[in-house]
Tab-separated table of C-alpha atoms in Angstrom:
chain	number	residue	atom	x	y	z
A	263	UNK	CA	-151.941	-161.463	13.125
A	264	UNK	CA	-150.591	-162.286	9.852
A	265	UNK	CA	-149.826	-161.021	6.513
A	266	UNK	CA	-151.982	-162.257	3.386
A	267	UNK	CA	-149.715	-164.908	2.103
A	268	UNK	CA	-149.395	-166.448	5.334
A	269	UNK	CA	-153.135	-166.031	5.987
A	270	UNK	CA	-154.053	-168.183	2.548
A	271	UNK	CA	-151.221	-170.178	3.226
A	272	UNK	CA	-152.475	-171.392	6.410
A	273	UNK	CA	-155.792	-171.339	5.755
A	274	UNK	CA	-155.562	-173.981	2.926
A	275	UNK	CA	-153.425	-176.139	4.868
A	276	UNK	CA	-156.192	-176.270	7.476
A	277	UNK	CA	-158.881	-177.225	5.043
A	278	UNK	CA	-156.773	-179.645	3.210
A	279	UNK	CA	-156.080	-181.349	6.269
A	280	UNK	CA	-159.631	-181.414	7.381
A	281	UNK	CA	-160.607	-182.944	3.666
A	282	UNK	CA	-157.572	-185.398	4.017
A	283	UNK	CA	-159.359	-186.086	7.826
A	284	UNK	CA	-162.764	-186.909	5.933
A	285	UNK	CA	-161.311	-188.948	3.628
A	286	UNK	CA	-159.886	-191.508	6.415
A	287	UNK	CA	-156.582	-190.793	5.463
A	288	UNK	CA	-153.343	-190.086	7.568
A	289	UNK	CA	-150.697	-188.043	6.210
A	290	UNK	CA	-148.613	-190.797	4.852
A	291	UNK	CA	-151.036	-192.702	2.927
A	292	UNK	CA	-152.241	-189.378	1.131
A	293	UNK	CA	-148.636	-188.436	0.122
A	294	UNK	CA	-148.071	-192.299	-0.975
A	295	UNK	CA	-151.233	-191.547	-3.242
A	296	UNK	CA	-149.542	-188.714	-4.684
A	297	UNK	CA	-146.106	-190.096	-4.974
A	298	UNK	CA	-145.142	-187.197	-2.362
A	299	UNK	CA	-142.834	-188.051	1.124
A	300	UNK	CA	-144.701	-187.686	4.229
A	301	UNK	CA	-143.331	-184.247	5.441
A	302	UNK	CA	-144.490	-182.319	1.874
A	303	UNK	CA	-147.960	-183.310	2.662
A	304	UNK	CA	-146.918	-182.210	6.621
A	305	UNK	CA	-145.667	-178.646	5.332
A	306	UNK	CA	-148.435	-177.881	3.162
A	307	UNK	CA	-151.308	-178.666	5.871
A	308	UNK	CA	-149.096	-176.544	8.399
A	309	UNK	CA	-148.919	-173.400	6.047
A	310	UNK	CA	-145.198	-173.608	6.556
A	311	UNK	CA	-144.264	-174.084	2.291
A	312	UNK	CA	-146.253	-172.665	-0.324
A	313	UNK	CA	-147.791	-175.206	-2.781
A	314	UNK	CA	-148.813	-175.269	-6.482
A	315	UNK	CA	-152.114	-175.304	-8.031
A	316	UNK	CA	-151.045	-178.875	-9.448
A	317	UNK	CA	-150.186	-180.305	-6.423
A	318	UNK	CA	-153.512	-179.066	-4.725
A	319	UNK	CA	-155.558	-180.610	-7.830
A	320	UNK	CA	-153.732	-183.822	-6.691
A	321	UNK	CA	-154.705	-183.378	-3.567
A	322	UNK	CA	-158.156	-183.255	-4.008
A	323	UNK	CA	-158.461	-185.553	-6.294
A	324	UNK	CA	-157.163	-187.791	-3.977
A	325	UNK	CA	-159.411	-186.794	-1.703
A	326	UNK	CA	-162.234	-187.642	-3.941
A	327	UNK	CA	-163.157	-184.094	-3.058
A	328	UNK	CA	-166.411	-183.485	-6.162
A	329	UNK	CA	-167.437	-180.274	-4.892
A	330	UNK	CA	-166.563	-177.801	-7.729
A	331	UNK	CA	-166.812	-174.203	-5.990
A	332	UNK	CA	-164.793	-175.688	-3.139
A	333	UNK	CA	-162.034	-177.105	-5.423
A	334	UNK	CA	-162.062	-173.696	-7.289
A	335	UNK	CA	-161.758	-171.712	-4.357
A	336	UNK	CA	-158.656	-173.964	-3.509
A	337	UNK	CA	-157.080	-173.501	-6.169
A	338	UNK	CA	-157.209	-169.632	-6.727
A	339	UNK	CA	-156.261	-169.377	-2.887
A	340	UNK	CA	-152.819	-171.882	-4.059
A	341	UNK	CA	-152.433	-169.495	-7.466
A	342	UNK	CA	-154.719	-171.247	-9.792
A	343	UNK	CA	-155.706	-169.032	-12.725
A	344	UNK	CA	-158.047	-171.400	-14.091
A	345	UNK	CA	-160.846	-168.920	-14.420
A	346	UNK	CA	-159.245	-167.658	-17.246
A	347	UNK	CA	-157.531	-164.997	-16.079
A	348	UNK	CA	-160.238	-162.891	-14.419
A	349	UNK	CA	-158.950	-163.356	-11.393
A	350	UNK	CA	-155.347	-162.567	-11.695
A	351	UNK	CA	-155.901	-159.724	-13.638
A	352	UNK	CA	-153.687	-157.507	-11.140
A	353	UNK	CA	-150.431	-159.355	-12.112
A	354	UNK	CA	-150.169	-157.074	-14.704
A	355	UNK	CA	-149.543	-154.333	-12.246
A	356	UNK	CA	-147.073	-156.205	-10.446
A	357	UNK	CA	-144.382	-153.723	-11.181
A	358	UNK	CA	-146.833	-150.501	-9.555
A	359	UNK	CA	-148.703	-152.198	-6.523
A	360	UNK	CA	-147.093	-153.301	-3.584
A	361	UNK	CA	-147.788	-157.288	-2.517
A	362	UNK	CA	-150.171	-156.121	0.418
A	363	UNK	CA	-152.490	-154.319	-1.835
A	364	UNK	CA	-152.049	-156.932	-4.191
A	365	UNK	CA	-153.466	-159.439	-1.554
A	366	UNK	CA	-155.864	-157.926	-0.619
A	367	UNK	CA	-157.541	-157.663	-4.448
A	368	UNK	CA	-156.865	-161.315	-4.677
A	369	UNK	CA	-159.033	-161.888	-1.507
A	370	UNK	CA	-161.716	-159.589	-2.759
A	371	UNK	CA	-161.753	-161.059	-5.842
A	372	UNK	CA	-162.684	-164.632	-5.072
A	373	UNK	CA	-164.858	-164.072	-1.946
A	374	UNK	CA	-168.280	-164.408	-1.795
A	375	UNK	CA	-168.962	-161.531	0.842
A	376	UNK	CA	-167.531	-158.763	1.495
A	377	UNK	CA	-168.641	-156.576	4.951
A	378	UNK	CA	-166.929	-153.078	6.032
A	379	UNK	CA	-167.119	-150.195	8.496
A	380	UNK	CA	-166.306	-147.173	6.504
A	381	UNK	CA	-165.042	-144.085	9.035
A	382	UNK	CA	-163.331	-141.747	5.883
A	383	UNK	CA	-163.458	-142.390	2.480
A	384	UNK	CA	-166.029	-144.218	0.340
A	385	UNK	CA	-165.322	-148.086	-0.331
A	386	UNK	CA	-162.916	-148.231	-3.183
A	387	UNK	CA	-165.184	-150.721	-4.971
A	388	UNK	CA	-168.112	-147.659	-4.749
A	389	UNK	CA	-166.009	-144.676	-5.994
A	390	UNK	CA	-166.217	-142.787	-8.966
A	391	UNK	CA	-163.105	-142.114	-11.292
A	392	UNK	CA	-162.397	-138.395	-9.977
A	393	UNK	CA	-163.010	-139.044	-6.271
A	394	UNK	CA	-161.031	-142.188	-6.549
A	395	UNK	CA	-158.430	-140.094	-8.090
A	396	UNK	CA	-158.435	-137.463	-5.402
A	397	UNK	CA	-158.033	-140.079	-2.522
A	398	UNK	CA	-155.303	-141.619	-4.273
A	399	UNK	CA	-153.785	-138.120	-5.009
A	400	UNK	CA	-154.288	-137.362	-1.618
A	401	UNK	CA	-152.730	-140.868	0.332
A	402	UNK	CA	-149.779	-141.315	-1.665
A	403	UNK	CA	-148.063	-137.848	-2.203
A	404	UNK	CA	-145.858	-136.721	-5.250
A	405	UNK	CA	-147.141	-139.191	-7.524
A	406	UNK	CA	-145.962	-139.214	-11.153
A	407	UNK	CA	-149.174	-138.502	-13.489
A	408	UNK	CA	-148.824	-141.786	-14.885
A	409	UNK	CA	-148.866	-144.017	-11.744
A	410	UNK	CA	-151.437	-142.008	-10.611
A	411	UNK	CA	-153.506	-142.738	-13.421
A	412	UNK	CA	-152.511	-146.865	-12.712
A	413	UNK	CA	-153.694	-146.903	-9.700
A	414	UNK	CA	-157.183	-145.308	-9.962
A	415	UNK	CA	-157.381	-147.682	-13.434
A	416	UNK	CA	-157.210	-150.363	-10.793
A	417	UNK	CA	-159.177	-149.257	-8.136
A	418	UNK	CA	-161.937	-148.991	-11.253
A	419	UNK	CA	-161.056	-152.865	-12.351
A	420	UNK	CA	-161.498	-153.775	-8.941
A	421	UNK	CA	-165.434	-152.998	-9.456
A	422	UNK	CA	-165.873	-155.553	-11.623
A	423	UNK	CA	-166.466	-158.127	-8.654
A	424	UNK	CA	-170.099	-156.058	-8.521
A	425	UNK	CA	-170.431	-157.360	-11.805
A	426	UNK	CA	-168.970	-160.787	-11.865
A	427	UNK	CA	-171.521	-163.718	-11.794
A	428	UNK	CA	-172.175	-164.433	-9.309
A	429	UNK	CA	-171.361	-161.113	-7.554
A	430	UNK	CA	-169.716	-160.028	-4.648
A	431	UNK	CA	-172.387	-159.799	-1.923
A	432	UNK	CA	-171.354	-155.842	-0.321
A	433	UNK	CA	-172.135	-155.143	2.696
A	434	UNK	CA	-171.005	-151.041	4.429
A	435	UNK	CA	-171.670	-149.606	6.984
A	436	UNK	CA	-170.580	-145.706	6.474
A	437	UNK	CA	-170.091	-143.242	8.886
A	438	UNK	CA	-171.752	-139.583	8.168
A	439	UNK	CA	-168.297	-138.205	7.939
A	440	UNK	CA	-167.719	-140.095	5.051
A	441	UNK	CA	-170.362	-138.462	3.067
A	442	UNK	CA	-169.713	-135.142	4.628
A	443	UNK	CA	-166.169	-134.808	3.872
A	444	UNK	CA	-165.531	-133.025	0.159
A	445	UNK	CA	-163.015	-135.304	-1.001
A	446	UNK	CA	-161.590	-133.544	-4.399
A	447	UNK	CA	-163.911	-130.875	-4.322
A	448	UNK	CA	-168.244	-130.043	-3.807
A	449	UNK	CA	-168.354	-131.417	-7.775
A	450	UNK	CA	-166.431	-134.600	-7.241
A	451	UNK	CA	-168.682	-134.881	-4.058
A	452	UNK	CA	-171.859	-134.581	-5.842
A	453	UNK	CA	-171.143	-137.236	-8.017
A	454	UNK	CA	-169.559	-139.433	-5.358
A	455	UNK	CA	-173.266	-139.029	-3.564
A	456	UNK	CA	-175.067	-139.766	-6.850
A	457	UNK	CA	-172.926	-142.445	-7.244
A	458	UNK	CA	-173.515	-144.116	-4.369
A	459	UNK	CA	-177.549	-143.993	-4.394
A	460	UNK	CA	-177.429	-145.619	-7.755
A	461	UNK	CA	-175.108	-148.268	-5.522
A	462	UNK	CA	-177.176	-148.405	-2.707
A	463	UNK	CA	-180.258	-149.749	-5.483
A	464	UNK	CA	-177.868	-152.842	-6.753
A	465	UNK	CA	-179.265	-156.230	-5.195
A	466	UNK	CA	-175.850	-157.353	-4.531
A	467	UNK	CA	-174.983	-154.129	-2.121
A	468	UNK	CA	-176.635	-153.409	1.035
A	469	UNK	CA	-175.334	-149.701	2.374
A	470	UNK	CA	-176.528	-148.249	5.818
A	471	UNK	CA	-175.150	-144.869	7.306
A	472	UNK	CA	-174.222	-144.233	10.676
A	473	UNK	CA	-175.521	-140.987	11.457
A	474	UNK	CA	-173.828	-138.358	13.939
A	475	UNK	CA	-176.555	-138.426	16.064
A	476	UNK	CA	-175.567	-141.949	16.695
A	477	UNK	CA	-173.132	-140.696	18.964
A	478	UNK	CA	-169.944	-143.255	19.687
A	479	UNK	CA	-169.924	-146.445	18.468
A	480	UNK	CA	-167.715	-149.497	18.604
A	481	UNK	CA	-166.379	-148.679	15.383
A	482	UNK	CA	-164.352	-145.439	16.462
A	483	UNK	CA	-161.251	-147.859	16.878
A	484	UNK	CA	-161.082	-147.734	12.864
A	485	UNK	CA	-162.445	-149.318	9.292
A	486	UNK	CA	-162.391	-152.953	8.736
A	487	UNK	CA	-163.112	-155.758	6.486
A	488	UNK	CA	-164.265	-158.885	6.686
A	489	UNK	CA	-164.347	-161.200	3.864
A	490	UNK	CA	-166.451	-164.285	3.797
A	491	UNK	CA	-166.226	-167.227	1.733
A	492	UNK	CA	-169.055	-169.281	-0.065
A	493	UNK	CA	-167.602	-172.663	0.138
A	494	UNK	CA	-166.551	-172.983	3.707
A	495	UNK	CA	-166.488	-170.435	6.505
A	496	UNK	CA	-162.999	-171.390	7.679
A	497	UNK	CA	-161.466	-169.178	5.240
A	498	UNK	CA	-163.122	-165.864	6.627
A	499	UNK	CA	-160.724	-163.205	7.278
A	500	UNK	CA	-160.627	-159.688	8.516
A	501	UNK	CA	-158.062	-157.246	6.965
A	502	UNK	CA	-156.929	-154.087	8.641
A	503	UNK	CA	-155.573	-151.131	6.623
A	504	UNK	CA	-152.495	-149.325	8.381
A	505	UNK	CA	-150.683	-146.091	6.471
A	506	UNK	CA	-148.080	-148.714	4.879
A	507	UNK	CA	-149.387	-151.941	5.678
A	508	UNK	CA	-152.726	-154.317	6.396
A	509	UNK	CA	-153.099	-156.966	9.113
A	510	UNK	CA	-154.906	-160.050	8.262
A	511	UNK	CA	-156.572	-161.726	11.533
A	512	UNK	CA	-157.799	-165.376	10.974
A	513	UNK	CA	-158.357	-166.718	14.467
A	514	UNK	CA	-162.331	-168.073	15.178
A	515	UNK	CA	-162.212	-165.414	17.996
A	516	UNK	CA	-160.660	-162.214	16.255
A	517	UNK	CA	-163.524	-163.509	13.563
A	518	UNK	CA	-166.240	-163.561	15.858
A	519	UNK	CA	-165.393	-160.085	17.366
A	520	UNK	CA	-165.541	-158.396	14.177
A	521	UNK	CA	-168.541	-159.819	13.033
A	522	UNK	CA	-170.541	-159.048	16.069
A	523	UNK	CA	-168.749	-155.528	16.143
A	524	UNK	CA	-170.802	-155.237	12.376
A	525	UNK	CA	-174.010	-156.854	13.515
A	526	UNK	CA	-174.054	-154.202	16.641
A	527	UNK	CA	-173.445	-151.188	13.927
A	528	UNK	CA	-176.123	-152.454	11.006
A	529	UNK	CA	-178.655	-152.236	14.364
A	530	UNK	CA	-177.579	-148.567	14.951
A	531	UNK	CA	-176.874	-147.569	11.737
A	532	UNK	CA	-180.037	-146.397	9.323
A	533	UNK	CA	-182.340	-148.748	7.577
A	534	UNK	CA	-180.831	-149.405	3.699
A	535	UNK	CA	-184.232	-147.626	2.940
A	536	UNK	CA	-183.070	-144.657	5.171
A	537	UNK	CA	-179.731	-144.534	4.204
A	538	UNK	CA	-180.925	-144.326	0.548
A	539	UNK	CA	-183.042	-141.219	1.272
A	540	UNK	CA	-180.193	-139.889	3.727
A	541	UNK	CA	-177.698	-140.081	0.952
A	542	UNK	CA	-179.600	-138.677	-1.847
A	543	UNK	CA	-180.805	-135.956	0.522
A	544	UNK	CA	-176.597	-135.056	1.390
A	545	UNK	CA	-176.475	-135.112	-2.192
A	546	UNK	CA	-179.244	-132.949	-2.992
A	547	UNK	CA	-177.489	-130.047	-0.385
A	548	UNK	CA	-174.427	-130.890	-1.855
């Protein structure tokens, strides 16, 4: 288990290493390419040294690597802000949100796919202004007025990945309790609900609720996320949230346990269709 850094750190050293592999080059004649000593081109495949968006470009160029998504991903996962700024759009808030939280919006923003179990509270890319503001409220106590308002501003901008084009591909599973608890109050909650059938119509989200009746289920150890990657599967990662900190598990096995863990609670959850008419019936009793 790893923290996000390390994670992306890592994880681009493995998949410049594999492109350096397919390009029939050892370690030493790619860093001669690049003017580079043997052991940069060692520490930056091993995730042990952080590297620069330049020094990836001149990596893949040696590489002859053409693939434009790929080399894109690449680079935002080594810094890049070549998007134009979209993507780092959270450095502004440098100064209010701690580097794990931060993480974890740069993940969000540049993956393709996004899957999570949902035990308590509605997925912060899903939540309305006022309930978003009452969770925060409610996590982080004492909060100045004005911080508080920062941090539901960002948990808004985060949305925008629904919107992006292409667009982040949701996929969440929520437990009943999540639409049953009155976060902020039965008017907050009403709109939550409403909010979250107009959701649950979006092509790019897929929601299914996992009714009581359901009984126990694999996910009573706790929420999760997995977030998947167009360009290359190697970069998958699942992120834990803890009360001051999230775990980042990369391994092909952690990966694989996570992802059948979902599969197995899609099958028992409702249908989307069924969900739909589950949630707009909670709201309607609301």
């Amino acid at each position: 288990m790893q923290h996000g850094p390390a994670v992306r750190r890592r994880k681009l050293g493995a998949e410049l290493r594999a492109l350096r592999t397919s390009a029939g080059l050892t370690s030493g004649e790619a860093a001669r390419l690049v003017g580079w000593h043997q052991s940069k081109v060692s520490r930056i495949e091993t995730g042990t040294s952080g590297v620069k968006p330049t020094d990836v470009r001149l990596l893949l160029d040696a590489y002859a690597v053409t693939d434009s998504q790929l080399r894109e991903l690449l680079m935002m996962l080594a810094g890049s802000d070549d998007s134009g700024g979209r993507h780092h759009w959270w450095h502004a808030y440098r100064g209010v949100l701690p580097p794990t939280y931060r993480d974890f919006i740069s993940l969000e923003s540049q993956a393709g796919a996004m899957r999570t179990l949902e035990t308590t509270v509605v997925p912060g890319l899903l939540q309305t202004p006022e309930y978003a503001r009452a969770v925060t409220s409610a996590a982080v106590e004492g909060l100045a007025e004005e911080r508080l308002d920062t941090l539901v501003e960002v948990r808004l901008a985060r949305q925008d990945v629904l919107r992006a084009d292409p667009p982040l591909e949701l996929s969440a599973v929520l437990d009943e309790a999540v639409l049953r608890r009155e976060v902020g109050g039965p008017g907050v909650m009403a709109r939550q609900l409403e909010k979250l059938v107009e959701a649950a119509r979006l092509p790019q989200v897929r929601l299914q609720v996992l009714p009581f009746a359901a009984g126990a289920h694999i996910g009573v150890t706790g929420p999760f996320v997995i977030f998947s990657f167009s360009s290359t599967s190697d970069l998958d990662v699942v992120v834990l949230d803890h009360l001051t900190s999230s775990l980042y598990l990369e391994r092909k096995e952690d990966l694989q346990a996570y992802t059948e863990a979902f599969n197995a609670l899609q099958i028992h959850a409702l249908s989307p269709e069924d969900s739909l008419d589950f949630i707009a019936g909670t709201a309607a009793g609301a």
